[in-house]
Amino acid sequence: MSYSKNNTFEIKCLQYEIWQDCNNGCSFCYLNQNRIFTSDEQKIENINKIIDNLDNDISDYNAVGLIGGEFFQGQLSNPAVKSNWLKLIQKINSELLSDKIYEFWITASLMKEDLSDLYDTLDIFDFSKLNENQRILLCTSYDTLGRFHSEEQEKTWKKNIHLLAKKYPELYIHTQIILSEDLIEKTIENPNIFDEILEVSPIDFKIPNYYRDKELAINGIKDYHQLLLDHINEFPKKFFIEHRNTFLQFLPVYAKIFGTAKLKNLINYPKMRSHTLKIFSENYELIDRWNYSEDRFSPCGHLLDGKCYIDSDKCMYCDIERFIETYED
């Protein structure tokens, strides 16, 4: 669950997926399957829809997020698109300064040397005028398997998060990592793997999901484990948690680095109170990520995607809960 800067109240974020254009080519990304590319004219129209929506339709929310696709790897190269983009950012800044929202979230891959469009975006915000409950979050991702296509890309990403932390000390950088078998093995081998990231950014983990057909994967599937096995060859090797025993060995390493509170967050992560307004398609729709149908839960009470092991149909969330009961920080 997401809470305010001082953990005093819950954050309910309205996230706008403006477009899906992205040139990263991460091998595990669901956007690789049914990606919609957006014309410059449509980008401008989508941006202006959000500006109008911010005026008329966000009273039920206390935070705003912009997600892609990607925004800062040439997607703003058209001057008209960038001009309208910056108007949107100015609008969000005014929403923060007038205390209409507490948080603003934006995603960025940070895998290119040129960060000029991101700098132009962040320079609009009056960080010093935010109150004690407000923050601006830059959300990025790290991965040991399918994200970086070269060592140089990984080095560029790490360099960029440190550059941003130095240039914008009041910016809250947040890193998400997919909890793959590859990452688990590398963490057991080297528990200091996250040290460089943790210098400037907290880390949260997300379990890998079956993305080939999102509707099939999240609606009415009684045997998620079997669905996973049926489609496992469509993903990179070691993308899913292949061995339950390896994960159980990983838990004490995880707890030693991050504490058991982070493990509890991993269980709660899918229930994060955020909403996505999809406006890249002709008929945009509001998807509520908080209200799940009964079809999405296992008999144990956890979401079906907790059955993410390849060699076992046991629930990962149950394993975490049992570990927490016996582990002492």
CSV table of C-alpha atoms in Angstrom, one decimal:
chain,number,residue,atom,x,y,z
A,1,MET,CA,0.0,0.0,0.0
A,2,SER,CA,1.3,3.5,-0.8
A,3,TYR,CA,1.4,6.1,2.0
A,4,SER,CA,2.2,9.8,2.2
A,5,LYS,CA,5.8,11.0,2.8
A,6,ASN,CA,5.3,10.9,6.5
A,7,ASN,CA,3.2,7.7,6.5
A,8,THR,CA,0.3,9.6,7.9
A,9,PHE,CA,-2.4,8.7,5.3
A,10,GLU,CA,-2.9,6.5,2.2
A,11,ILE,CA,-2.1,7.8,-1.3
A,12,LYS,CA,-4.7,7.2,-4.0
A,13,CYS,CA,-3.0,7.9,-7.3
A,14,LEU,CA,-4.7,8.5,-10.7
A,15,GLN,CA,-2.1,7.4,-13.2
A,16,TYR,CA,-2.4,8.4,-16.9
A,17,GLU,CA,-0.9,6.1,-19.5
A,18,ILE,CA,-0.4,8.8,-22.1
A,19,TRP,CA,1.2,6.6,-24.8
A,20,GLN,CA,3.0,3.2,-25.1
A,21,ASP,CA,5.9,4.3,-27.3
A,22,CYS,CA,9.1,2.9,-26.0
A,23,ASN,CA,12.4,2.0,-27.6
A,24,ASN,CA,14.0,0.0,-24.8
A,25,GLY,CA,12.9,-3.4,-25.9
A,26,CYS,CA,13.0,-5.0,-22.5
A,27,SER,CA,12.5,-8.7,-23.2
A,28,PHE,CA,9.9,-9.2,-20.4
A,29,CYS,CA,7.7,-6.2,-21.0
A,30,TYR,CA,4.0,-6.7,-21.8
A,31,LEU,CA,4.2,-3.8,-24.2
A,32,ASN,CA,6.2,-5.9,-26.6
A,33,GLN,CA,3.1,-8.0,-27.4
A,34,ASN,CA,0.3,-5.5,-28.4
A,35,ARG,CA,2.1,-2.2,-28.4
A,36,ILE,CA,0.2,0.8,-29.8
A,37,PHE,CA,2.4,3.5,-31.4
A,38,THR,CA,1.0,7.0,-31.1
A,39,SER,CA,1.2,9.8,-33.7
A,40,ASP,CA,2.4,13.2,-32.6
A,41,GLU,CA,-1.1,14.6,-33.2
A,42,GLN,CA,-2.5,11.9,-30.9
A,43,LYS,CA,0.1,12.6,-28.3
A,44,ILE,CA,-0.9,16.3,-28.2
A,45,GLU,CA,-4.6,15.3,-28.0
A,46,ASN,CA,-3.9,12.9,-25.1
A,47,ILE,CA,-1.8,15.5,-23.2
A,48,ASN,CA,-4.6,18.0,-23.5
A,49,LYS,CA,-7.2,15.5,-22.3
A,50,ILE,CA,-5.2,15.1,-19.1
A,51,ILE,CA,-5.0,18.9,-18.6
A,52,ASP,CA,-8.8,19.0,-18.9
A,53,ASN,CA,-9.2,16.0,-16.7
A,54,LEU,CA,-7.0,17.5,-14.0
A,55,ASP,CA,-9.5,20.5,-13.9
A,56,ASN,CA,-12.6,18.4,-13.8
A,57,ASP,CA,-12.2,14.9,-12.5
A,58,ILE,CA,-9.6,14.2,-9.9
A,59,SER,CA,-11.4,15.0,-6.7
A,60,ASP,CA,-11.4,11.3,-5.6
A,61,TYR,CA,-7.6,11.2,-5.7
A,62,ASN,CA,-4.7,12.9,-3.9
A,63,ALA,CA,-1.9,12.0,-6.3
A,64,VAL,CA,-1.2,12.0,-10.0
A,65,GLY,CA,1.1,9.8,-12.1
A,66,LEU,CA,2.3,9.8,-15.7
A,67,ILE,CA,3.3,6.4,-17.1
A,68,GLY,CA,4.4,5.1,-20.5
A,69,GLY,CA,5.8,3.8,-22.7
A,70,GLU,CA,8.7,6.2,-22.2
A,71,PHE,CA,8.8,10.0,-22.3
A,72,PHE,CA,12.5,10.9,-22.4
A,73,GLN,CA,14.2,8.9,-25.2
A,74,GLY,CA,13.1,11.0,-28.2
A,75,GLN,CA,9.4,10.8,-27.6
A,76,LEU,CA,9.3,14.6,-27.1
A,77,SER,CA,11.4,15.4,-30.2
A,78,ASN,CA,8.5,17.1,-31.9
A,79,PRO,CA,8.6,20.7,-30.6
A,80,ALA,CA,4.7,20.9,-30.5
A,81,VAL,CA,4.6,17.7,-28.5
A,82,LYS,CA,7.2,18.9,-26.1
A,83,SER,CA,5.6,22.3,-25.7
A,84,ASN,CA,2.2,20.7,-24.8
A,85,TRP,CA,4.0,18.3,-22.5
A,86,LEU,CA,5.7,21.1,-20.6
A,87,LYS,CA,2.3,22.8,-20.2
A,88,LEU,CA,1.0,19.6,-18.6
A,89,ILE,CA,4.0,19.6,-16.2
A,90,GLN,CA,3.3,23.2,-15.3
A,91,LYS,CA,-0.3,22.3,-14.6
A,92,ILE,CA,0.7,19.5,-12.3
A,93,ASN,CA,3.2,21.8,-10.5
A,94,SER,CA,0.4,24.2,-9.9
A,95,GLU,CA,-1.8,21.4,-8.5
A,96,LEU,CA,1.0,20.6,-6.0
A,97,LEU,CA,1.5,24.2,-5.0
A,98,SER,CA,-2.2,24.7,-4.5
A,99,ASP,CA,-2.3,21.6,-2.3
A,100,LYS,CA,-4.8,19.8,-4.6
A,101,ILE,CA,-2.4,16.8,-4.7
A,102,TYR,CA,0.3,15.4,-2.4
A,103,GLU,CA,2.4,13.4,-4.9
A,104,PHE,CA,3.3,13.4,-8.5
A,105,TRP,CA,4.8,10.2,-10.0
A,106,ILE,CA,6.6,9.9,-13.3
A,107,THR,CA,8.4,7.0,-15.0
A,108,ALA,CA,11.7,7.1,-16.7
A,109,SER,CA,14.0,4.3,-17.9
A,110,LEU,CA,17.3,6.4,-17.6
A,111,MET,CA,19.1,4.2,-20.0
A,112,LYS,CA,20.4,6.9,-22.4
A,113,GLU,CA,23.1,9.5,-21.9
A,114,ASP,CA,20.9,12.4,-23.0
A,115,LEU,CA,18.6,13.5,-20.1
A,116,SER,CA,17.8,17.0,-21.4
A,117,ASP,CA,14.0,16.4,-21.8
A,118,LEU,CA,13.9,15.0,-18.3
A,119,TYR,CA,15.9,17.9,-16.9
A,120,ASP,CA,13.5,20.4,-18.7
A,121,THR,CA,10.6,18.5,-17.1
A,122,LEU,CA,12.0,18.5,-13.5
A,123,ASP,CA,13.2,22.1,-13.7
A,124,ILE,CA,9.5,23.2,-13.8
A,125,PHE,CA,8.8,22.0,-10.3
A,126,ASP,CA,9.2,24.2,-7.3
A,127,PHE,CA,10.7,21.6,-4.9
A,128,SER,CA,11.4,24.1,-2.2
A,129,LYS,CA,7.7,25.1,-2.0
A,130,LEU,CA,6.4,21.6,-1.4
A,131,ASN,CA,4.9,21.0,2.1
A,132,GLU,CA,6.1,18.3,4.5
A,133,ASN,CA,3.6,15.8,3.1
A,134,GLN,CA,4.3,16.4,-0.6
A,135,ARG,CA,6.9,14.8,-2.9
A,136,ILE,CA,7.8,14.2,-6.5
A,137,LEU,CA,8.7,10.6,-7.3
A,138,LEU,CA,10.8,9.5,-10.3
A,139,CYS,CA,10.0,5.8,-10.8
A,140,THR,CA,12.5,3.7,-12.6
A,141,SER,CA,13.4,0.0,-12.9
A,142,TYR,CA,16.5,-2.1,-12.5
A,143,ASP,CA,16.8,-5.7,-13.6
A,144,THR,CA,19.5,-8.4,-13.8
A,145,LEU,CA,18.0,-10.2,-16.8
A,146,GLY,CA,15.9,-8.6,-19.6
A,147,ARG,CA,16.2,-4.8,-19.2
A,148,PHE,CA,19.8,-3.9,-20.0
A,149,HIS,CA,21.2,-5.1,-23.4
A,150,SER,CA,24.8,-4.4,-22.4
A,151,GLU,CA,27.0,-3.7,-19.5
A,152,GLU,CA,27.3,-0.2,-20.8
A,153,GLN,CA,23.5,0.4,-20.5
A,154,GLU,CA,23.5,-0.8,-16.9
A,155,LYS,CA,26.4,1.5,-16.1
A,156,THR,CA,24.6,4.4,-17.8
A,157,TRP,CA,21.5,3.7,-15.6
A,158,LYS,CA,23.4,3.7,-12.4
A,159,LYS,CA,25.3,6.8,-13.4
A,160,ASN,CA,22.0,8.6,-14.2
A,161,ILE,CA,20.3,7.9,-10.9
A,162,HIS,CA,23.3,9.3,-9.1
A,163,LEU,CA,23.4,12.4,-11.4
A,164,LEU,CA,19.7,13.0,-10.7
A,165,ALA,CA,20.1,12.5,-6.9
A,166,LYS,CA,22.9,15.2,-7.0
A,167,LYS,CA,21.1,17.6,-9.3
A,168,TYR,CA,17.7,17.3,-7.6
A,169,PRO,CA,18.3,16.4,-4.0
A,170,GLU,CA,14.6,16.8,-3.1
A,171,LEU,CA,13.5,14.4,-5.9
A,172,TYR,CA,12.4,11.1,-4.5
A,173,ILE,CA,13.9,8.4,-6.7
A,174,HIS,CA,12.1,5.0,-6.5
A,175,THR,CA,13.5,1.8,-8.1
A,176,GLN,CA,11.4,-1.3,-8.8
A,177,ILE,CA,13.0,-4.7,-9.6
A,178,ILE,CA,11.4,-7.8,-11.0
A,179,LEU,CA,12.0,-10.7,-8.6
A,180,SER,CA,13.3,-13.2,-11.1
A,181,GLU,CA,15.2,-16.4,-10.5
A,182,ASP,CA,18.2,-14.7,-12.1
A,183,LEU,CA,18.1,-11.9,-9.5
A,184,ILE,CA,17.5,-14.3,-6.6
A,185,GLU,CA,20.6,-16.4,-7.5
A,186,LYS,CA,22.7,-13.3,-7.9
A,187,THR,CA,21.6,-11.9,-4.6
A,188,ILE,CA,22.3,-15.1,-2.7
A,189,GLU,CA,25.8,-15.1,-4.4
A,190,ASN,CA,26.4,-11.4,-3.7
A,191,PRO,CA,24.2,-9.8,-0.9
A,192,ASN,CA,25.8,-6.4,-1.7
A,193,ILE,CA,24.4,-6.3,-5.2
A,194,PHE,CA,22.0,-3.4,-4.3
A,195,ASP,CA,24.5,-1.2,-2.3
A,196,GLU,CA,25.1,1.2,-5.2
A,197,ILE,CA,21.4,1.7,-5.8
A,198,LEU,CA,20.4,2.0,-2.2
A,199,GLU,CA,22.8,5.0,-1.9
A,200,VAL,CA,20.2,7.1,-3.7
A,201,SER,CA,17.0,5.1,-4.1
A,202,PRO,CA,14.8,2.8,-2.1
A,203,ILE,CA,13.9,-0.4,-3.8
A,204,ASP,CA,10.7,-2.4,-4.1
A,205,PHE,CA,10.3,-5.8,-5.7
A,206,LYS,CA,7.6,-7.0,-8.0
A,207,ILE,CA,7.0,-10.6,-8.8
A,208,PRO,CA,7.0,-11.5,-12.5
A,209,ASN,CA,3.6,-11.8,-14.2
A,210,TYR,CA,2.3,-13.7,-17.2
A,211,TYR,CA,1.6,-10.9,-19.7
A,212,ARG,CA,1.0,-12.6,-23.1
A,213,ASP,CA,-2.8,-12.1,-22.7
A,214,LYS,CA,-3.4,-9.7,-19.8
A,215,GLU,CA,-7.1,-10.2,-19.7
A,216,LEU,CA,-6.7,-13.9,-19.6
A,217,ALA,CA,-4.1,-13.7,-16.9
A,218,ILE,CA,-6.0,-11.5,-14.5
A,219,ASN,CA,-9.7,-12.5,-15.0
A,220,GLY,CA,-11.2,-15.8,-14.0
A,221,ILE,CA,-8.1,-18.0,-14.2
A,222,LYS,CA,-8.5,-20.8,-11.5
A,223,ASP,CA,-5.0,-22.3,-12.1
A,224,TYR,CA,-2.5,-19.6,-12.6
A,225,HIS,CA,0.4,-22.0,-12.1
A,226,GLN,CA,-0.8,-24.1,-15.1
A,227,LEU,CA,-1.2,-21.0,-17.2
A,228,LEU,CA,2.3,-20.0,-16.3
A,229,LEU,CA,3.7,-23.5,-17.3
A,230,ASP,CA,1.7,-23.4,-20.6
A,231,HIS,CA,3.5,-20.2,-21.6
A,232,ILE,CA,6.9,-20.3,-19.9
A,233,ASN,CA,8.8,-20.7,-23.2
A,234,GLU,CA,7.6,-17.3,-24.3
A,235,PHE,CA,9.8,-15.6,-21.7
A,236,PRO,CA,13.5,-15.3,-21.0
A,237,LYS,CA,15.1,-18.2,-19.1
A,238,LYS,CA,15.1,-17.5,-15.3
A,239,PHE,CA,12.5,-14.7,-15.7
A,240,PHE,CA,10.1,-16.5,-13.4
A,241,ILE,CA,10.9,-17.9,-10.0
A,242,GLU,CA,12.0,-21.4,-11.2
A,243,HIS,CA,12.8,-23.1,-7.9
A,244,ARG,CA,10.8,-22.7,-4.7
A,245,ASN,CA,13.8,-23.9,-2.7
A,246,THR,CA,16.0,-21.2,-4.1
A,247,PHE,CA,13.4,-18.6,-3.1
A,248,LEU,CA,13.3,-20.0,0.4
A,249,GLN,CA,17.1,-19.6,0.6
A,250,PHE,CA,16.7,-16.0,-0.6
A,251,LEU,CA,14.2,-14.9,2.1
A,252,PRO,CA,16.8,-14.6,5.0
A,253,VAL,CA,19.2,-12.7,2.6
A,254,TYR,CA,16.3,-10.4,1.6
A,255,ALA,CA,15.3,-9.9,5.3
A,256,LYS,CA,18.9,-9.1,6.4
A,257,ILE,CA,19.2,-6.4,3.7
A,258,PHE,CA,15.8,-4.9,3.8
A,259,GLY,CA,14.0,-6.1,7.0
A,260,THR,CA,10.8,-8.0,7.2
A,261,ALA,CA,8.7,-4.9,6.7
A,262,LYS,CA,9.8,-5.0,3.0
A,263,LEU,CA,8.6,-8.6,2.8
A,264,LYS,CA,5.2,-7.6,4.0
A,265,ASN,CA,5.2,-4.9,1.3
A,266,LEU,CA,5.9,-7.5,-1.3
A,267,ILE,CA,2.7,-9.3,-0.2
A,268,ASN,CA,0.7,-6.1,-0.3
A,269,TYR,CA,2.3,-4.7,-3.5
A,270,PRO,CA,-0.4,-6.0,-5.9
A,271,LYS,CA,-3.0,-4.2,-3.8
A,272,MET,CA,-1.3,-0.8,-4.1
A,273,ARG,CA,-4.1,1.8,-4.3
A,274,SER,CA,-3.5,3.3,-7.7
A,275,HIS,CA,-5.7,3.7,-10.7
A,276,THR,CA,-4.8,4.0,-14.4
A,277,LEU,CA,-6.6,6.1,-16.9
A,278,LYS,CA,-5.7,4.7,-20.3
A,279,ILE,CA,-6.1,7.3,-22.9
A,280,PHE,CA,-3.9,6.0,-25.7
A,281,SER,CA,-6.9,4.2,-27.2
A,282,GLU,CA,-10.0,5.6,-28.8
A,283,ASN,CA,-12.2,4.8,-25.8
A,284,TYR,CA,-10.2,5.3,-22.7
A,285,GLU,CA,-11.1,3.4,-19.6
A,286,LEU,CA,-10.5,3.6,-15.9
A,287,ILE,CA,-8.9,0.5,-14.5
A,288,ASP,CA,-9.2,0.1,-10.7
A,289,ARG,CA,-6.2,-1.8,-9.4
A,290,TRP,CA,-7.6,-1.8,-5.9
A,291,ASN,CA,-10.9,-3.7,-6.3
A,292,TYR,CA,-10.2,-7.3,-7.3
A,293,SER,CA,-12.9,-9.8,-8.2
A,294,GLU,CA,-13.1,-13.1,-6.2
A,295,ASP,CA,-11.9,-15.0,-9.3
A,296,ARG,CA,-8.4,-13.5,-8.7
A,297,PHE,CA,-7.8,-15.1,-5.3
A,298,SER,CA,-6.5,-18.6,-4.4
A,299,PRO,CA,-8.1,-20.6,-1.6
A,300,CYS,CA,-5.3,-19.4,0.8
A,301,GLY,CA,-6.7,-15.9,0.4
A,302,HIS,CA,-3.8,-14.5,-1.7
A,303,LEU,CA,-3.9,-13.3,-5.3
A,304,LEU,CA,-3.4,-16.0,-7.9
A,305,ASP,CA,-0.2,-14.6,-9.1
A,306,GLY,CA,1.5,-15.7,-5.9
A,307,LYS,CA,1.7,-19.1,-7.5
A,308,CYS,CA,4.7,-18.0,-9.5
A,309,TYR,CA,7.1,-20.9,-9.0
A,310,ILE,CA,7.9,-23.1,-11.9
A,311,ASP,CA,8.6,-26.3,-9.9
A,312,SER,CA,5.8,-26.0,-7.4
A,313,ASP,CA,2.2,-24.9,-7.1
A,314,LYS,CA,2.7,-23.5,-3.6
A,315,CYS,CA,1.9,-19.8,-2.9
A,316,MET,CA,4.9,-17.5,-2.6
A,317,TYR,CA,2.9,-15.1,-0.4
A,318,CYS,CA,2.2,-18.0,2.0
A,319,ASP,CA,5.9,-18.8,2.1
A,320,ILE,CA,6.7,-15.2,3.0
A,321,GLU,CA,4.2,-15.1,5.8
A,322,ARG,CA,5.5,-18.3,7.3
A,323,PHE,CA,9.1,-17.0,7.1
A,324,ILE,CA,8.2,-13.7,8.8
A,325,GLU,CA,6.5,-15.6,11.7
A,326,THR,CA,9.8,-17.4,12.5
A,327,TYR,CA,12.4,-14.7,11.5
A,328,GLU,CA,13.7,-12.2,14.0
A,329,ASP,CA,15.1,-8.9,12.7
